[in-house]
Short mmCIF file of C-alpha atoms in Angstrom, two decimals:
data_model
loop_
_atom_site.label_atom_id
_atom_site.label_comp_id
_atom_site.label_asym_id
_atom_site.label_seq_id
_atom_site.Cartn_x
_atom_site.Cartn_y
_atom_site.Cartn_z
CA MET A 22 9.66 -26.98 3.74
CA ALA A 23 10.08 -24.35 6.82
CA GLN A 24 7.07 -24.02 9.31
CA LYS A 25 4.40 -22.08 7.48
CA GLN A 26 4.12 -18.20 9.28
CA ASP A 27 1.90 -15.75 10.05
CA LEU A 28 1.78 -11.80 8.75
CA ASN A 29 3.17 -9.59 11.56
CA LEU A 30 4.35 -6.13 11.04
CA PHE A 31 4.74 -5.09 14.60
CA ILE A 32 6.18 -6.70 17.65
CA ASP A 33 2.65 -7.01 19.33
CA ASN A 34 2.61 -9.06 16.40
CA SER A 35 -0.62 -7.13 14.98
CA ILE A 36 -0.55 -5.93 11.20
CA ILE A 37 -1.96 -2.54 11.80
CA PRO A 38 -2.07 -1.94 15.83
CA GLU A 39 -4.86 -0.32 17.32
CA LYS A 40 -3.03 2.16 18.65
CA VAL A 41 -3.19 3.29 14.63
CA PHE A 42 -6.85 4.65 15.58
CA THR A 43 -5.78 6.53 18.86
CA SER A 44 -2.12 7.37 19.23
CA GLU A 45 0.46 6.57 16.30
CA PRO A 46 -0.65 7.94 12.78
CA LEU A 47 1.03 5.53 10.16
CA PHE A 48 2.42 6.22 6.98
CA GLY A 49 3.90 2.95 5.64
CA THR A 50 5.88 2.67 2.10
CA ILE A 51 5.21 -0.14 -0.33
CA THR A 52 7.62 -1.27 -3.06
CA HIS A 53 7.85 -3.66 -5.40
CA THR A 54 8.98 -4.75 -8.93
CA GLN A 55 8.78 -6.57 -11.87
CA GLY A 56 7.62 -10.20 -11.25
CA THR A 57 6.41 -9.78 -7.73
CA SER A 58 2.53 -8.09 -7.16
CA PRO A 59 1.82 -7.05 -4.46
CA SER A 60 -1.54 -7.25 -4.71
CA TRP A 61 -1.65 -10.24 -1.99
CA LEU A 62 -0.44 -7.78 0.68
CA VAL A 63 -2.53 -5.11 -1.24
CA ASN A 64 -5.31 -7.22 0.12
CA LEU A 65 -4.72 -8.15 3.81
CA LEU A 66 -4.35 -4.92 4.10
CA ILE A 67 -7.22 -4.34 2.92
CA GLU A 68 -9.24 -6.98 4.87
CA ASN A 69 -7.10 -6.06 8.32
CA SER A 70 -7.88 -2.57 8.55
CA LEU A 71 -11.77 -3.20 7.52
CA TYR A 72 -11.75 -5.61 10.30
CA GLY A 73 -9.01 -6.52 12.33
CA THR A 74 -8.41 -9.85 11.06
CA CYS A 75 -5.89 -11.77 8.54
CA VAL A 76 -7.25 -14.58 6.27
CA ILE A 77 -3.40 -16.46 5.90
CA ASN A 78 -2.84 -15.99 9.64
CA HIS A 79 -3.23 -18.73 11.97
CA GLU A 80 -5.61 -16.73 14.73
CA LYS A 81 -8.34 -19.51 15.89
CA ASP A 82 -11.78 -18.07 15.91
CA GLN A 83 -10.63 -15.06 14.42
CA HIS A 84 -14.76 -12.97 14.17
CA ARG A 85 -14.86 -10.18 11.39
CA GLN A 86 -15.73 -6.71 13.34
CA ILE A 87 -16.25 -3.78 11.39
CA ARG A 88 -13.00 -1.69 12.34
CA ALA A 89 -12.01 1.23 10.16
CA ASP A 90 -13.32 3.19 7.02
CA THR A 91 -10.75 1.82 4.08
CA VAL A 92 -10.14 3.84 0.85
CA VAL A 93 -8.59 2.36 -1.66
CA ILE A 94 -7.25 4.64 -4.37
CA SER A 95 -6.36 2.88 -7.54
CA PHE A 96 -3.97 3.69 -10.50
CA LEU A 97 -3.03 0.54 -11.92
CA HIS A 98 -7.00 -1.44 -11.54
CA ASP A 99 -10.52 -1.11 -11.23
CA TYR A 100 -13.06 -2.04 -9.06
CA ASP A 101 -14.11 -5.36 -10.53
CA TYR A 102 -10.73 -6.40 -9.97
CA TYR A 103 -11.17 -5.78 -6.18
CA GLU A 104 -14.48 -7.06 -6.18
CA LYS A 105 -12.53 -10.34 -6.87
CA ASP A 106 -9.55 -10.64 -6.00
CA LEU A 107 -11.19 -10.04 -2.10
CA LYS A 108 -14.27 -12.39 -2.49
CA ARG A 109 -11.20 -15.27 -2.47
CA ASN A 110 -10.46 -13.50 1.33
CA GLY A 111 -13.87 -14.04 2.25
CA ILE A 112 -14.75 -10.23 1.86
CA GLU A 113 -17.93 -8.85 -0.18
CA LEU A 114 -17.35 -5.37 -1.42
CA ASN A 115 -21.06 -5.34 -2.51
CA ASP A 116 -22.09 -5.61 1.42
CA ASN A 117 -19.54 -3.48 3.18
CA LYS A 118 -20.31 0.10 3.61
CA GLN A 119 -16.82 0.73 4.81
CA PHE A 120 -14.72 -0.03 1.77
CA HIS A 121 -14.50 2.94 -0.96
CA PHE A 122 -13.15 2.88 -3.95
CA ILE A 123 -11.64 5.79 -5.98
CA ASP A 124 -11.06 4.37 -9.32
CA LEU A 125 -8.32 6.63 -11.16
CA PHE A 126 -7.25 4.17 -13.74
CA THR A 127 -10.14 4.39 -16.15
CA ASP A 128 -10.52 7.75 -16.81
CA LEU A 129 -7.80 9.34 -15.28
CA PHE A 130 -7.10 11.12 -18.84
CA GLN A 131 -10.23 13.38 -18.75
CA GLU A 132 -8.71 14.38 -15.10
CA ILE A 133 -5.64 15.62 -15.05
CA SER A 134 -2.70 17.61 -17.73
CA THR A 135 -1.34 20.14 -15.20
CA PRO A 136 -0.36 19.89 -11.92
CA GLU A 137 -3.12 22.50 -11.45
CA SER A 138 -5.42 19.86 -12.73
CA ILE A 139 -4.34 17.52 -10.26
CA GLY A 140 -4.01 19.43 -7.38
CA LYS A 141 -7.74 19.86 -8.13
CA LEU A 142 -8.54 16.66 -8.53
CA PHE A 143 -7.25 15.36 -5.49
CA ASP A 144 -8.93 18.23 -3.53
CA GLN A 145 -12.09 16.32 -4.90
CA ILE A 146 -10.88 13.28 -3.47
CA ALA A 147 -10.30 14.77 -1.08
CA THR A 148 -13.86 16.06 0.08
CA GLN A 149 -14.98 12.64 -0.69
CA ILE A 150 -13.33 11.66 1.91
CA GLN A 151 -13.92 13.74 5.19
CA GLY A 152 -17.48 13.13 3.73
CA TYR A 153 -16.81 9.30 5.01
CA GLN A 154 -18.32 9.84 8.91
CA ASN A 155 -16.43 6.96 10.57
CA THR A 156 -13.20 9.00 12.05
CA LYS A 157 -11.02 6.05 11.63
CA LYS A 158 -10.01 5.67 8.48
CA ILE A 159 -7.19 3.91 6.37
CA ILE A 160 -6.18 5.12 3.29
CA LEU A 161 -4.30 3.00 0.52
CA ILE A 162 -3.13 4.76 -2.82
CA GLU A 163 -1.13 2.62 -5.73
CA GLY A 164 0.22 3.26 -9.08
CA ILE A 165 0.87 7.00 -7.92
CA GLU A 166 4.14 7.02 -9.72
CA PHE A 167 2.29 6.63 -12.87
CA LEU A 168 1.67 10.81 -12.82
CA LEU A 169 5.96 11.53 -12.61
CA SER A 170 6.29 9.94 -15.73
CA ALA A 171 2.65 10.94 -17.85
CA THR A 172 2.26 14.83 -16.98
CA SER A 173 4.69 18.16 -15.42
CA ILE A 174 3.67 17.27 -12.31
CA SER A 175 6.91 17.32 -9.71
CA THR A 176 8.46 14.94 -7.16
CA ILE A 177 7.54 17.46 -4.48
CA GLN A 178 3.89 18.68 -5.62
CA LEU A 179 2.90 15.16 -5.96
CA LEU A 180 4.37 14.09 -2.58
CA ASN A 181 2.40 17.76 -1.29
CA GLN A 182 -1.29 15.46 -2.45
CA ILE A 183 -0.10 12.53 -0.54
CA ASN A 184 -0.71 15.12 2.24
CA LYS A 185 -3.26 16.21 1.93
CA LEU A 186 -4.70 12.64 2.35
CA ASN A 187 -3.04 11.75 4.62
CA LYS A 188 -3.86 14.62 7.01
CA LEU A 189 -7.34 12.96 6.83
CA ALA A 190 -7.24 9.26 8.13
CA LYS A 191 -5.46 7.22 11.27
CA GLY A 192 -3.41 5.49 9.03
CA ILE A 193 -1.95 5.55 4.91
CA PHE A 194 -0.09 2.96 2.73
CA VAL A 195 1.57 4.34 -0.40
CA ILE A 196 2.37 1.25 -2.97
CA THR A 197 4.71 2.14 -5.39
CA SER A 198 6.61 0.53 -8.28
CA ALA A 199 10.79 0.15 -7.98
CA ASP A 200 11.34 -1.55 -11.07
CA LYS A 201 14.83 -1.09 -12.58
CA GLU A 202 14.18 0.99 -15.08
CA LEU A 203 12.15 3.54 -13.75
CA ILE A 204 15.00 4.16 -11.09
CA GLU A 205 17.81 4.23 -12.64
CA ALA A 206 19.10 7.64 -13.18
CA SER A 207 22.59 8.05 -15.07
CA GLN A 208 22.19 11.57 -15.45
CA GLY A 209 20.79 14.34 -12.93
CA ASN A 210 18.68 15.45 -15.16
CA GLN A 211 15.75 16.10 -12.60
CA ASN A 212 12.96 16.74 -15.07
CA LEU A 213 13.74 12.47 -16.61
CA PRO A 214 10.88 9.97 -15.64
CA GLU A 215 13.83 7.71 -14.10
CA PHE A 216 14.79 10.71 -11.69
CA LYS A 217 11.96 11.76 -9.91
CA THR A 218 10.43 8.17 -9.42
CA LEU A 219 13.91 7.43 -7.91
CA ASP A 220 13.74 11.02 -6.14
CA PHE A 221 10.28 10.00 -4.82
CA ILE A 222 10.46 6.86 -3.23
CA VAL A 223 13.53 8.08 -1.27
CA ARG A 224 11.25 11.02 -0.60
CA LEU A 225 8.42 8.15 0.68
CA ILE A 226 10.69 6.19 3.12
CA HIS A 227 12.10 9.47 4.59
CA ARG A 228 8.53 10.21 5.37
CA SER A 229 7.54 6.25 6.73
CA ASN A 230 7.28 4.77 9.64
CA ILE A 231 7.18 1.24 7.88
CA VAL A 232 8.94 0.28 4.56
CA MET A 233 7.95 -3.15 3.00
CA GLY A 234 9.66 -4.37 -0.12
CA LEU A 235 8.65 -7.54 -2.23
CA ARG A 236 11.77 -8.86 -4.19
CA PRO A 237 11.88 -11.93 -6.76
CA LEU A 238 14.84 -14.22 -5.13
CA GLU A 239 17.80 -13.27 -6.74
CA THR A 240 18.62 -16.61 -8.34
CA GLY A 241 14.87 -16.44 -9.84
CA ARG A 242 11.39 -17.82 -9.05
CA ALA A 243 12.17 -20.79 -7.23
CA LYS A 244 9.20 -23.66 -7.38
CA ASP A 245 7.50 -23.16 -4.19
CA ILE A 246 9.05 -19.81 -4.00
CA THR A 247 7.53 -16.54 -5.59
CA GLY A 248 9.89 -13.75 -3.82
CA THR A 249 10.41 -11.98 -0.56
CA LEU A 250 8.98 -9.32 1.66
CA THR A 251 11.04 -7.96 3.47
CA ILE A 252 9.63 -5.69 6.61
CA SER A 253 11.87 -2.31 8.43
CA LYS A 254 11.53 0.37 10.43
CA GLY A 255 11.05 4.10 8.33
CA THR A 256 12.93 7.12 9.24
CA ILE A 257 10.15 8.98 10.70
CA PRO A 258 9.71 6.91 14.50
CA PHE A 259 6.47 5.89 16.14
CA GLU A 260 6.78 7.16 19.51
CA SER A 261 5.11 3.69 20.91
CA LEU A 262 4.41 0.95 18.57
CA VAL A 263 8.00 -0.72 17.32
CA VAL A 264 7.95 -2.23 13.63
CA SER A 265 9.13 -6.35 13.90
CA GLU A 266 11.99 -5.68 11.55
CA LYS A 267 12.65 -9.04 9.27
CA GLU A 268 12.22 -10.56 5.57
CA TYR A 269 9.86 -13.35 4.72
CA LEU A 270 9.79 -15.50 1.78
CA TYR A 271 6.49 -15.82 0.18
CA PHE A 272 4.90 -18.27 -1.80
CA ILE A 273 1.28 -17.55 -4.05
CA ASN A 274 -0.48 -20.47 -5.35
CA ARG A 275 -4.22 -20.51 -6.40
CA GLU A 276 -5.63 -21.17 -2.87
CA THR A 277 -4.07 -18.88 -0.83
CA THR A 278 -0.02 -17.58 -0.09
CA LYS A 279 1.98 -18.85 2.49
CA LEU A 280 4.54 -16.97 4.38
CA PHE A 281 8.45 -18.85 6.35
CA PHE A 282 10.58 -16.49 7.56
CA ARG A 283 14.06 -16.69 5.65
#
C-alpha cells in the first residue's frame, strides 16, 4: 500500500486558507456520484472551517481554536445525522456555538411550492445567517439540486438564491450529486430535470474557484480503495491563492478515512 497522505486543497498545504477570511473569497463545488458519499469530505471541511484542523492529517499538536462560524444547509440530512457523524471526528456540536445547522430536509414541502416561495425561504435563511455575529462565515449547502426536480424553479433562479447566500460568507461550498441518471440530457428540453441538473452543474463549475469530484473506481470498488477525489481549479481564478491540483485515492473504513496519491 502507498504512503498515507494529508488532505490539502492549496499549494500552501491548507484546506481553507486564512486568506479566504481576509482577501480571497472562496466558491467551491463538490460533485459526487452513487457509491461515493461526500459525508467524510464535508465533515473535514466543517472541522477545518470551525477550528483550522483536520483529523485525518499528520499535523502534530493540532490545537483546536474557534476559527469561523460554519453554516450547514442540508436538503438531505437532519441535525442528528451531523451530530452523530461529527462526533466520530471528536466534535461535539451541542457545545459549539459557532456551528449552525439549517434543516431543509425535515419539513421542506411545507415551505416551498413555487420559485417565489423558494425565494422567500432563502430570504429567511439569509436573515438568519446575517444574525450570526462572527464576520468569518463559511457556508456548506448540500442537495440543493433536488429543487430542480421537485419544483419548477429554473437553473438561473436557483443560482441566484445561492448567490444571495454567497454574499454573506467568506466562502461557500455547494455539494451536489452528478449521477449519470440525473445529468444525461438526451433531448434539449430545458424543463426536463436532467437538462436542468446538468445545466446547473456546468454553471456552478463556471462560477467556482475550486472544484472537487468524488468518483468510484472505473474498475469498481477495490478491497482497500473506496474511490477517487479529484481537486482542480475552477473557472474563476483566485488572485493569489493557488489550488493544488491532484487526484487522491481514498479508503473509508469504520475508524477513519485514508488518502493516497494516485
